[in-house]
JSON list of C-alpha atoms in Angstrom, two decimals:
[
{"chain": "A", "resi": 472, "resn": "MET", "atom": "CA", "xyz": [-3.71, 6.59, -22.43]},
{"chain": "A", "resi": 473, "resn": "GLY", "atom": "CA", "xyz": [-7.11, 5.00, -23.02]},
{"chain": "A", "resi": 474, "resn": "ALA", "atom": "CA", "xyz": [-10.54, 6.30, -22.07]},
{"chain": "A", "resi": 475, "resn": "GLN", "atom": "CA", "xyz": [-11.73, 6.79, -18.54]},
{"chain": "A", "resi": 476, "resn": "PRO", "atom": "CA", "xyz": [-13.66, 3.78, -17.25]},
{"chain": "A", "resi": 477, "resn": "ALA", "atom": "CA", "xyz": [-17.41, 3.95, -17.65]},
{"chain": "A", "resi": 478, "resn": "GLY", "atom": "CA", "xyz": [-18.13, 2.51, -14.24]},
{"chain": "A", "resi": 479, "resn": "PRO", "atom": "CA", "xyz": [-17.20, -0.04, -11.61]},
{"chain": "A", "resi": 480, "resn": "ARG", "atom": "CA", "xyz": [-16.52, -2.74, -14.21]},
{"chain": "A", "resi": 481, "resn": "GLY", "atom": "CA", "xyz": [-14.06, -0.47, -15.99]},
{"chain": "A", "resi": 482, "resn": "ILE", "atom": "CA", "xyz": [-12.29, 0.35, -12.73]},
{"chain": "A", "resi": 483, "resn": "GLU", "atom": "CA", "xyz": [-11.96, -3.34, -11.88]},
{"chain": "A", "resi": 484, "resn": "ARG", "atom": "CA", "xyz": [-10.44, -3.93, -15.33]},
{"chain": "A", "resi": 485, "resn": "GLU", "atom": "CA", "xyz": [-7.93, -1.12, -14.71]},
{"chain": "A", "resi": 486, "resn": "LYS", "atom": "CA", "xyz": [-6.93, -2.70, -11.41]},
{"chain": "A", "resi": 487, "resn": "GLN", "atom": "CA", "xyz": [-6.42, -5.99, -13.22]},
{"chain": "A", "resi": 488, "resn": "ILE", "atom": "CA", "xyz": [-4.18, -4.65, -15.98]},
{"chain": "A", "resi": 489, "resn": "ALA", "atom": "CA", "xyz": [-2.07, -2.63, -13.52]},
{"chain": "A", "resi": 490, "resn": "ALA", "atom": "CA", "xyz": [-1.64, -5.73, -11.36]},
{"chain": "A", "resi": 491, "resn": "GLU", "atom": "CA", "xyz": [-0.74, -7.89, -14.36]},
{"chain": "A", "resi": 492, "resn": "ALA", "atom": "CA", "xyz": [1.87, -5.33, -15.46]},
{"chain": "A", "resi": 493, "resn": "ALA", "atom": "CA", "xyz": [3.40, -5.45, -11.96]},
{"chain": "A", "resi": 494, "resn": "ALA", "atom": "CA", "xyz": [3.48, -9.26, -12.02]},
{"chain": "A", "resi": 495, "resn": "GLU", "atom": "CA", "xyz": [5.69, -9.05, -15.11]},
{"chain": "A", "resi": 496, "resn": "LEU", "atom": "CA", "xyz": [8.30, -7.14, -13.07]},
{"chain": "A", "resi": 497, "resn": "VAL", "atom": "CA", "xyz": [8.82, -10.12, -10.78]},
{"chain": "A", "resi": 498, "resn": "GLU", "atom": "CA", "xyz": [11.74, -12.34, -11.70]},
{"chain": "A", "resi": 499, "resn": "ASP", "atom": "CA", "xyz": [12.71, -15.89, -10.82]},
{"chain": "A", "resi": 500, "resn": "GLY", "atom": "CA", "xyz": [14.37, -16.20, -7.42]},
{"chain": "A", "resi": 501, "resn": "MET", "atom": "CA", "xyz": [12.94, -12.98, -5.96]},
{"chain": "A", "resi": 502, "resn": "ILE", "atom": "CA", "xyz": [11.62, -12.41, -2.45]},
{"chain": "A", "resi": 503, "resn": "VAL", "atom": "CA", "xyz": [8.28, -10.66, -2.97]},
{"chain": "A", "resi": 504, "resn": "GLY", "atom": "CA", "xyz": [6.25, -8.56, -0.54]},
{"chain": "A", "resi": 505, "resn": "LEU", "atom": "CA", "xyz": [2.50, -8.74, -1.15]},
{"chain": "A", "resi": 506, "resn": "GLY", "atom": "CA", "xyz": [0.25, -5.86, -0.12]},
{"chain": "A", "resi": 507, "resn": "THR", "atom": "CA", "xyz": [-3.41, -5.86, 0.76]},
{"chain": "A", "resi": 508, "resn": "GLY", "atom": "CA", "xyz": [-6.62, -4.85, -0.98]},
{"chain": "A", "resi": 509, "resn": "SER", "atom": "CA", "xyz": [-8.74, -5.16, -4.09]},
{"chain": "A", "resi": 510, "resn": "THR", "atom": "CA", "xyz": [-5.96, -4.41, -6.60]},
{"chain": "A", "resi": 511, "resn": "VAL", "atom": "CA", "xyz": [-3.56, -6.89, -5.00]},
{"chain": "A", "resi": 512, "resn": "ALA", "atom": "CA", "xyz": [-6.32, -9.48, -5.37]},
{"chain": "A", "resi": 513, "resn": "PHE", "atom": "CA", "xyz": [-5.69, -9.30, -9.13]},
{"chain": "A", "resi": 514, "resn": "LEU", "atom": "CA", "xyz": [-1.92, -9.56, -8.63]},
{"chain": "A", "resi": 515, "resn": "LEU", "atom": "CA", "xyz": [-1.99, -12.94, -6.92]},
{"chain": "A", "resi": 516, "resn": "PRO", "atom": "CA", "xyz": [-3.41, -15.01, -9.83]},
{"chain": "A", "resi": 517, "resn": "ALA", "atom": "CA", "xyz": [-1.18, -13.13, -12.29]},
{"chain": "A", "resi": 518, "resn": "LEU", "atom": "CA", "xyz": [1.85, -14.12, -10.22]},
{"chain": "A", "resi": 519, "resn": "ALA", "atom": "CA", "xyz": [0.67, -17.70, -9.83]},
{"chain": "A", "resi": 520, "resn": "ARG", "atom": "CA", "xyz": [0.25, -18.08, -13.60]},
{"chain": "A", "resi": 521, "resn": "ARG", "atom": "CA", "xyz": [3.93, -17.22, -14.13]},
{"chain": "A", "resi": 522, "resn": "SER", "atom": "CA", "xyz": [5.03, -20.29, -12.11]},
{"chain": "A", "resi": 523, "resn": "LEU", "atom": "CA", "xyz": [8.19, -18.58, -10.89]},
{"chain": "A", "resi": 524, "resn": "ASN", "atom": "CA", "xyz": [10.47, -19.86, -8.14]},
{"chain": "A", "resi": 525, "resn": "ILE", "atom": "CA", "xyz": [9.74, -17.02, -5.71]},
{"chain": "A", "resi": 526, "resn": "VAL", "atom": "CA", "xyz": [9.19, -16.61, -1.98]},
{"chain": "A", "resi": 527, "resn": "CYS", "atom": "CA", "xyz": [6.33, -14.31, -0.92]},
{"chain": "A", "resi": 528, "resn": "ALA", "atom": "CA", "xyz": [5.35, -12.69, 2.35]},
{"chain": "A", "resi": 529, "resn": "ALA", "atom": "CA", "xyz": [1.95, -11.11, 2.93]},
{"chain": "A", "resi": 530, "resn": "THR", "atom": "CA", "xyz": [0.88, -8.01, 4.86]},
{"chain": "A", "resi": 531, "resn": "SER", "atom": "CA", "xyz": [-2.50, -9.42, 5.90]},
{"chain": "A", "resi": 532, "resn": "PRO", "atom": "CA", "xyz": [-4.03, -12.80, 6.75]},
{"chain": "A", "resi": 533, "resn": "ARG", "atom": "CA", "xyz": [-6.46, -12.37, 3.85]},
{"chain": "A", "resi": 534, "resn": "THR", "atom": "CA", "xyz": [-3.67, -11.91, 1.30]},
{"chain": "A", "resi": 535, "resn": "GLU", "atom": "CA", "xyz": [-1.71, -14.80, 2.79]},
{"chain": "A", "resi": 536, "resn": "HIS", "atom": "CA", "xyz": [-4.69, -17.16, 2.59]},
{"chain": "A", "resi": 537, "resn": "ALA", "atom": "CA", "xyz": [-5.49, -16.17, -1.01]},
{"chain": "A", "resi": 538, "resn": "ALA", "atom": "CA", "xyz": [-1.85, -16.57, -2.07]},
{"chain": "A", "resi": 539, "resn": "ARG", "atom": "CA", "xyz": [-1.58, -20.03, -0.49]},
{"chain": "A", "resi": 540, "resn": "GLU", "atom": "CA", "xyz": [-4.81, -21.10, -2.22]},
{"chain": "A", "resi": 541, "resn": "LEU", "atom": "CA", "xyz": [-3.20, -20.19, -5.56]},
{"chain": "A", "resi": 542, "resn": "GLY", "atom": "CA", "xyz": [-0.09, -22.21, -4.80]},
{"chain": "A", "resi": 543, "resn": "LEU", "atom": "CA", "xyz": [2.28, -19.33, -4.08]},
{"chain": "A", "resi": 544, "resn": "ARG", "atom": "CA", "xyz": [5.04, -20.07, -1.56]},
{"chain": "A", "resi": 545, "resn": "ILE", "atom": "CA", "xyz": [4.44, -17.95, 1.54]},
{"chain": "A", "resi": 546, "resn": "GLU", "atom": "CA", "xyz": [6.94, -17.37, 4.33]},
{"chain": "A", "resi": 547, "resn": "ASP", "atom": "CA", "xyz": [6.43, -15.54, 7.63]},
{"chain": "A", "resi": 548, "resn": "VAL", "atom": "CA", "xyz": [7.46, -11.88, 7.35]},
{"chain": "A", "resi": 549, "resn": "ALA", "atom": "CA", "xyz": [9.33, -12.31, 10.64]},
{"chain": "A", "resi": 550, "resn": "SER", "atom": "CA", "xyz": [11.88, -14.53, 8.88]},
{"chain": "A", "resi": 551, "resn": "ILE", "atom": "CA", "xyz": [12.66, -11.95, 6.12]},
{"chain": "A", "resi": 552, "resn": "ASP", "atom": "CA", "xyz": [14.77, -8.82, 6.54]},
{"chain": "A", "resi": 553, "resn": "ARG", "atom": "CA", "xyz": [14.57, -7.49, 2.97]},
{"chain": "A", "resi": 554, "resn": "PHE", "atom": "CA", "xyz": [12.49, -7.90, -0.17]},
{"chain": "A", "resi": 555, "resn": "ASP", "atom": "CA", "xyz": [13.56, -7.66, -3.80]},
{"chain": "A", "resi": 556, "resn": "ILE", "atom": "CA", "xyz": [10.19, -6.16, -4.67]},
{"chain": "A", "resi": 557, "resn": "THR", "atom": "CA", "xyz": [7.00, -5.24, -2.82]},
{"chain": "A", "resi": 558, "resn": "ILE", "atom": "CA", "xyz": [3.78, -4.67, -4.75]},
{"chain": "A", "resi": 559, "resn": "ASP", "atom": "CA", "xyz": [0.76, -2.95, -3.22]},
{"chain": "A", "resi": 560, "resn": "GLY", "atom": "CA", "xyz": [-2.13, -0.63, -4.00]},
{"chain": "A", "resi": 561, "resn": "ALA", "atom": "CA", "xyz": [-2.82, 2.89, -2.72]},
{"chain": "A", "resi": 562, "resn": "ASP", "atom": "CA", "xyz": [-5.80, 5.08, -1.92]},
{"chain": "A", "resi": 563, "resn": "GLN", "atom": "CA", "xyz": [-4.23, 8.29, -3.28]},
{"chain": "A", "resi": 564, "resn": "VAL", "atom": "CA", "xyz": [-1.17, 8.94, -5.45]},
{"chain": "A", "resi": 565, "resn": "ALA", "atom": "CA", "xyz": [0.16, 12.49, -5.79]},
{"chain": "A", "resi": 566, "resn": "PRO", "atom": "CA", "xyz": [2.26, 13.60, -8.81]},
{"chain": "A", "resi": 567, "resn": "ASP", "atom": "CA", "xyz": [5.40, 13.87, -6.65]},
{"chain": "A", "resi": 568, "resn": "GLY", "atom": "CA", "xyz": [5.07, 10.30, -5.38]},
{"chain": "A", "resi": 569, "resn": "TRP", "atom": "CA", "xyz": [3.44, 10.87, -1.98]},
{"chain": "A", "resi": 570, "resn": "LEU", "atom": "CA", "xyz": [0.87, 8.18, -1.20]},
{"chain": "A", "resi": 571, "resn": "VAL", "atom": "CA", "xyz": [-2.06, 7.70, 1.14]},
{"chain": "A", "resi": 572, "resn": "LYS", "atom": "CA", "xyz": [-2.60, 4.09, 2.14]},
{"chain": "A", "resi": 573, "resn": "GLY", "atom": "CA", "xyz": [-4.57, 2.30, 4.83]},
{"chain": "A", "resi": 574, "resn": "GLY", "atom": "CA", "xyz": [-8.16, 2.29, 3.64]},
{"chain": "A", "resi": 575, "resn": "GLY", "atom": "CA", "xyz": [-8.21, -1.31, 4.78]},
{"chain": "A", "resi": 576, "resn": "GLY", "atom": "CA", "xyz": [-6.41, -0.56, 8.03]},
{"chain": "A", "resi": 577, "resn": "ALA", "atom": "CA", "xyz": [-3.24, -2.54, 7.16]},
{"chain": "A", "resi": 578, "resn": "HIS", "atom": "CA", "xyz": [-0.94, 0.45, 6.62]},
{"chain": "A", "resi": 579, "resn": "THR", "atom": "CA", "xyz": [1.49, -0.35, 9.45]},
{"chain": "A", "resi": 580, "resn": "ARG", "atom": "CA", "xyz": [2.33, -3.78, 8.05]},
{"chain": "A", "resi": 581, "resn": "GLU", "atom": "CA", "xyz": [2.26, -2.40, 4.50]},
{"chain": "A", "resi": 582, "resn": "LYS", "atom": "CA", "xyz": [4.76, 0.35, 5.39]},
{"chain": "A", "resi": 583, "resn": "ILE", "atom": "CA", "xyz": [7.13, -2.12, 7.05]},
{"chain": "A", "resi": 584, "resn": "VAL", "atom": "CA", "xyz": [7.16, -4.40, 4.01]},
{"chain": "A", "resi": 585, "resn": "ALA", "atom": "CA", "xyz": [7.37, -1.50, 1.54]},
{"chain": "A", "resi": 586, "resn": "GLY", "atom": "CA", "xyz": [10.23, 0.06, 3.49]},
{"chain": "A", "resi": 587, "resn": "ALA", "atom": "CA", "xyz": [12.18, -3.21, 3.47]},
{"chain": "A", "resi": 588, "resn": "ALA", "atom": "CA", "xyz": [11.95, -3.55, -0.31]},
{"chain": "A", "resi": 589, "resn": "GLU", "atom": "CA", "xyz": [14.66, -2.84, -2.85]},
{"chain": "A", "resi": 590, "resn": "ARG", "atom": "CA", "xyz": [11.81, -1.74, -5.11]},
{"chain": "A", "resi": 591, "resn": "PHE", "atom": "CA", "xyz": [8.30, -0.70, -4.05]},
{"chain": "A", "resi": 592, "resn": "VAL", "atom": "CA", "xyz": [5.80, -0.86, -6.92]},
{"chain": "A", "resi": 593, "resn": "VAL", "atom": "CA", "xyz": [2.38, 0.76, -6.53]},
{"chain": "A", "resi": 594, "resn": "ILE", "atom": "CA", "xyz": [-0.59, -0.48, -8.58]},
{"chain": "A", "resi": 595, "resn": "VAL", "atom": "CA", "xyz": [-3.79, 1.59, -8.91]},
{"chain": "A", "resi": 596, "resn": "ASP", "atom": "CA", "xyz": [-6.75, 2.33, -11.16]},
{"chain": "A", "resi": 597, "resn": "SER", "atom": "CA", "xyz": [-7.29, 5.75, -12.75]},
{"chain": "A", "resi": 598, "resn": "THR", "atom": "CA", "xyz": [-9.42, 7.04, -9.85]},
{"chain": "A", "resi": 599, "resn": "LYS", "atom": "CA", "xyz": [-6.48, 7.00, -7.41]},
{"chain": "A", "resi": 600, "resn": "PRO", "atom": "CA", "xyz": [-4.08, 9.66, -8.83]},
{"chain": "A", "resi": 601, "resn": "VAL", "atom": "CA", "xyz": [-4.83, 13.09, -7.28]},
{"chain": "A", "resi": 602, "resn": "GLN", "atom": "CA", "xyz": [-3.37, 16.56, -7.78]},
{"chain": "A", "resi": 603, "resn": "ALA", "atom": "CA", "xyz": [-2.83, 16.92, -4.02]},
{"chain": "A", "resi": 604, "resn": "LEU", "atom": "CA", "xyz": [-3.30, 14.56, -1.08]},
{"chain": "A", "resi": 605, "resn": "HIS", "atom": "CA", "xyz": [-6.36, 15.10, 1.09]},
{"chain": "A", "resi": 606, "resn": "SER", "atom": "CA", "xyz": [-7.90, 13.63, 4.24]},
{"chain": "A", "resi": 607, "resn": "PRO", "atom": "CA", "xyz": [-8.84, 11.19, 5.57]},
{"chain": "A", "resi": 608, "resn": "ILE", "atom": "CA", "xyz": [-5.38, 9.90, 6.50]},
{"chain": "A", "resi": 609, "resn": "PRO", "atom": "CA", "xyz": [-5.57, 6.45, 8.12]},
{"chain": "A", "resi": 610, "resn": "LEU", "atom": "CA", "xyz": [-4.04, 6.00, 11.56]},
{"chain": "A", "resi": 611, "resn": "GLU", "atom": "CA", "xyz": [-3.23, 2.98, 13.70]},
{"chain": "A", "resi": 612, "resn": "LEU", "atom": "CA", "xyz": [-3.25, 3.85, 17.40]},
{"chain": "A", "resi": 613, "resn": "LEU", "atom": "CA", "xyz": [-2.24, 2.09, 20.59]},
{"chain": "A", "resi": 614, "resn": "SER", "atom": "CA", "xyz": [-5.38, 1.22, 22.55]},
{"chain": "A", "resi": 615, "resn": "PHE", "atom": "CA", "xyz": [-3.78, 2.45, 25.79]},
{"chain": "A", "resi": 616, "resn": "GLY", "atom": "CA", "xyz": [-4.65, 6.14, 26.22]},
{"chain": "A", "resi": 617, "resn": "VAL", "atom": "CA", "xyz": [-6.48, 6.25, 22.90]},
{"chain": "A", "resi": 618, "resn": "ARG", "atom": "CA", "xyz": [-8.69, 9.20, 23.91]},
{"chain": "A", "resi": 619, "resn": "ALA", "atom": "CA", "xyz": [-5.65, 11.29, 24.78]},
{"chain": "A", "resi": 620, "resn": "THR", "atom": "CA", "xyz": [-4.02, 10.32, 21.49]},
{"chain": "A", "resi": 621, "resn": "MET", "atom": "CA", "xyz": [-7.18, 11.23, 19.55]},
{"chain": "A", "resi": 622, "resn": "ARG", "atom": "CA", "xyz": [-7.19, 14.68, 21.15]},
{"chain": "A", "resi": 623, "resn": "ARG", "atom": "CA", "xyz": [-3.60, 15.27, 20.07]},
{"chain": "A", "resi": 624, "resn": "VAL", "atom": "CA", "xyz": [-4.22, 14.26, 16.44]},
{"chain": "A", "resi": 625, "resn": "ALA", "atom": "CA", "xyz": [-7.55, 16.09, 16.15]},
{"chain": "A", "resi": 626, "resn": "PRO", "atom": "CA", "xyz": [-9.54, 16.45, 14.02]},
{"chain": "A", "resi": 627, "resn": "ALA", "atom": "CA", "xyz": [-9.85, 12.68, 13.89]},
{"chain": "A", "resi": 628, "resn": "SER", "atom": "CA", "xyz": [-12.39, 9.91, 14.30]},
{"chain": "A", "resi": 629, "resn": "LEU", "atom": "CA", "xyz": [-12.28, 6.26, 15.29]},
{"chain": "A", "resi": 630, "resn": "ARG", "atom": "CA", "xyz": [-13.40, 3.75, 12.70]},
{"chain": "A", "resi": 631, "resn": "ASP", "atom": "CA", "xyz": [-16.09, 1.24, 13.60]},
{"chain": "A", "resi": 632, "resn": "VAL", "atom": "CA", "xyz": [-13.93, -1.67, 12.48]},
{"chain": "A", "resi": 633, "resn": "PRO", "atom": "CA", "xyz": [-12.07, -4.54, 14.16]},
{"chain": "A", "resi": 634, "resn": "LEU", "atom": "CA", "xyz": [-8.60, -3.99, 15.60]},
{"chain": "A", "resi": 635, "resn": "SER", "atom": "CA", "xyz": [-5.64, -4.39, 13.26]},
{"chain": "A", "resi": 636, "resn": "PRO", "atom": "CA", "xyz": [-4.01, -7.85, 13.07]},
{"chain": "A", "resi": 637, "resn": "ASP", "atom": "CA", "xyz": [-1.50, -6.52, 15.62]},
{"chain": "A", "resi": 638, "resn": "GLY", "atom": "CA", "xyz": [-4.14, -5.18, 18.03]},
{"chain": "A", "resi": 639, "resn": "GLY", "atom": "CA", "xyz": [-4.06, -1.52, 17.02]},
{"chain": "A", "resi": 640, "resn": "VAL", "atom": "CA", "xyz": [-7.07, 0.80, 16.94]},
{"chain": "A", "resi": 641, "resn": "ILE", "atom": "CA", "xyz": [-7.90, 2.13, 13.45]},
{"chain": "A", "resi": 642, "resn": "ALA", "atom": "CA", "xyz": [-8.77, 5.82, 13.11]},
{"chain": "A", "resi": 643, "resn": "ASP", "atom": "CA", "xyz": [-8.63, 8.62, 10.52]},
{"chain": "A", "resi": 644, "resn": "TYR", "atom": "CA", "xyz": [-7.19, 12.13, 10.59]},
{"chain": "A", "resi": 645, "resn": "HIS", "atom": "CA", "xyz": [-9.58, 14.63, 8.96]},
{"chain": "A", "resi": 646, "resn": "GLY", "atom": "CA", "xyz": [-7.56, 17.84, 8.95]},
{"chain": "A", "resi": 647, "resn": "PRO", "atom": "CA", "xyz": [-5.65, 19.62, 6.16]},
{"chain": "A", "resi": 648, "resn": "VAL", "atom": "CA", "xyz": [-2.83, 17.88, 4.27]},
{"chain": "A", "resi": 649, "resn": "ASP", "atom": "CA", "xyz": [-1.23, 21.01, 2.79]},
{"chain": "A", "resi": 650, "resn": "ASP", "atom": "CA", "xyz": [2.27, 19.80, 3.66]},
{"chain": "A", "resi": 651, "resn": "PRO", "atom": "CA", "xyz": [2.40, 15.98, 3.72]},
{"chain": "A", "resi": 652, "resn": "ALA", "atom": "CA", "xyz": [5.98, 15.88, 5.00]},
{"chain": "A", "resi": 653, "resn": "ALA", "atom": "CA", "xyz": [5.22, 18.16, 7.96]},
{"chain": "A", "resi": 654, "resn": "LEU", "atom": "CA", "xyz": [2.02, 16.26, 8.77]},
{"chain": "A", "resi": 655, "resn": "ALA", "atom": "CA", "xyz": [3.89, 12.95, 8.61]},
{"chain": "A", "resi": 656, "resn": "VAL", "atom": "CA", "xyz": [6.45, 14.27, 11.11]},
{"chain": "A", "resi": 657, "resn": "ARG", "atom": "CA", "xyz": [3.69, 15.55, 13.40]},
{"chain": "A", "resi": 658, "resn": "LEU", "atom": "CA", "xyz": [1.77, 12.28, 13.36]},
{"chain": "A", "resi": 659, "resn": "SER", "atom": "CA", "xyz": [4.88, 10.13, 13.82]},
{"chain": "A", "resi": 660, "resn": "ALA", "atom": "CA", "xyz": [5.94, 12.24, 16.80]},
{"chain": "A", "resi": 661, "resn": "THR", "atom": "CA", "xyz": [2.58, 11.90, 18.59]},
{"chain": "A", "resi": 662, "resn": "PRO", "atom": "CA", "xyz": [2.71, 9.41, 21.49]},
{"chain": "A", "resi": 663, "resn": "GLY", "atom": "CA", "xyz": [0.20, 6.63, 20.90]},
{"chain": "A", "resi": 664, "resn": "VAL", "atom": "CA", "xyz": [0.34, 6.78, 17.09]},
{"chain": "A", "resi": 665, "resn": "ILE", "atom": "CA", "xyz": [1.70, 3.43, 15.95]},
{"chain": "A", "resi": 666, "resn": "GLU", "atom": "CA", "xyz": [1.71, 4.41, 12.27]},
{"chain": "A", "resi": 667, "resn": "HIS", "atom": "CA", "xyz": [-0.01, 6.69, 9.77]},
{"chain": "A", "resi": 668, "resn": "GLY", "atom": "CA", "xyz": [-0.97, 6.20, 6.13]},
{"chain": "A", "resi": 669, "resn": "LEU", "atom": "CA", "xyz": [1.30, 8.84, 4.56]},
{"chain": "A", "resi": 670, "resn": "PHE", "atom": "CA", "xyz": [3.99, 7.11, 2.49]},
{"chain": "A", "resi": 671, "resn": "PRO", "atom": "CA", "xyz": [6.86, 9.36, 1.30]},
{"chain": "A", "resi": 672, "resn": "PRO", "atom": "CA", "xyz": [8.12, 9.49, -2.29]},
{"chain": "A", "resi": 673, "resn": "GLU", "atom": "CA", "xyz": [11.52, 8.18, -1.16]},
{"chain": "A", "resi": 674, "resn": "MET", "atom": "CA", "xyz": [9.84, 4.85, -0.53]},
{"chain": "A", "resi": 675, "resn": "VAL", "atom": "CA", "xyz": [8.29, 4.59, -4.01]},
{"chain": "A", "resi": 676, "resn": "ALA", "atom": "CA", "xyz": [10.13, 3.19, -7.05]},
{"chain": "A", "resi": 677, "resn": "THR", "atom": "CA", "xyz": [7.36, 2.76, -9.63]},
{"chain": "A", "resi": 678, "resn": "VAL", "atom": "CA", "xyz": [3.67, 3.63, -9.98]},
{"chain": "A", "resi": 679, "resn": "LEU", "atom": "CA", "xyz": [1.55, 1.69, -12.47]},
{"chain": "A", "resi": 680, "resn": "VAL", "atom": "CA", "xyz": [-1.83, 3.28, -13.26]},
{"chain": "A", "resi": 681, "resn": "GLY", "atom": "CA", "xyz": [-4.43, 1.34, -15.22]},
{"chain": "A", "resi": 682, "resn": "ARG", "atom": "CA", "xyz": [-6.21, 3.66, -17.69]},
{"chain": "A", "resi": 683, "resn": "GLY", "atom": "CA", "xyz": [-8.77, 2.04, -19.94]},
{"chain": "A", "resi": 684, "resn": "GLU", "atom": "CA", "xyz": [-6.89, -0.85, -21.55]},
{"chain": "A", "resi": 685, "resn": "SER", "atom": "CA", "xyz": [-3.37, 0.52, -21.05]},
{"chain": "A", "resi": 686, "resn": "VAL", "atom": "CA", "xyz": [-0.99, 1.16, -18.16]},
{"chain": "A", "resi": 687, "resn": "ASP", "atom": "CA", "xyz": [0.77, 4.45, -17.41]},
{"chain": "A", "resi": 688, "resn": "ARG", "atom": "CA", "xyz": [4.13, 3.88, -15.73]},
{"chain": "A", "resi": 689, "resn": "THR", "atom": "CA", "xyz": [6.03, 6.46, -13.66]},
{"chain": "A", "resi": 690, "resn": "ASP", "atom": "CA", "xyz": [9.47, 5.66, -12.23]},
{"chain": "A", "resi": 691, "resn": "PHE", "atom": "CA", "xyz": [10.77, 7.73, -9.34]},
{"chain": "A", "resi": 692, "resn": "THR", "atom": "CA", "xyz": [14.55, 8.10, -9.42]},
{"chain": "A", "resi": 693, "resn": "HIS", "atom": "CA", "xyz": [14.55, 9.61, -5.93]},
{"chain": "A", "resi": 694, "resn": "SER", "atom": "CA", "xyz": [13.49, 6.30, -4.37]},
{"chain": "A", "resi": 695, "resn": "SER", "atom": "CA", "xyz": [15.93, 4.92, -1.84]},
{"chain": "A", "resi": 696, "resn": "SER", "atom": "CA", "xyz": [16.95, 1.30, -1.81]},
{"chain": "A", "resi": 697, "resn": "SER", "atom": "CA", "xyz": [18.56, -0.96, 0.71]},
{"chain": "A", "resi": 698, "resn": "SER", "atom": "CA", "xyz": [20.68, -4.01, 0.23]}
]
């Protein structure tokens, strides 16, 4: 299992080893979805070092730029209808496989690419697993009627950040998350909510958690796959 990290340097090391373990799951000829965030930043060089014949698509301009700089072949997501594997981080991981994502505001794109994957692999450090999900839950909202939408998803607050790459307003829900499935249904059914950061277990194939100098792996047999 390894010891808990002593501080930020230890956490960064855990992100790195989780990302490197995920890179080993990628095989020659795969179409690979690349997530967004600090843990994915460690994935990109690990993938580049393997020199595989793969096609990648990124969920954010930042990831796309970094991947191209490392020599990875990047295609527009619009030209891809399925992925062999998508690899991304998470803000919270519950024991049953529910995730919270969107700390960086890219959860709509991340959910699309994760949902189109045969296998969605989540990479995190040891601070991200939780016993139960809790707020804040990231939201992407349509700018039209945003005040009315905010009232319907209350308690919530707008983030003081730029719009999403697709022009959405980024906000956070601050209420209880006792029943993630019910909350996900409520948020999805609210007019003006483009997407929320609750990712269901059915979407998740594997979680890799960096702990000290080792990686804990959990495979979820209930994950659904498309072909």
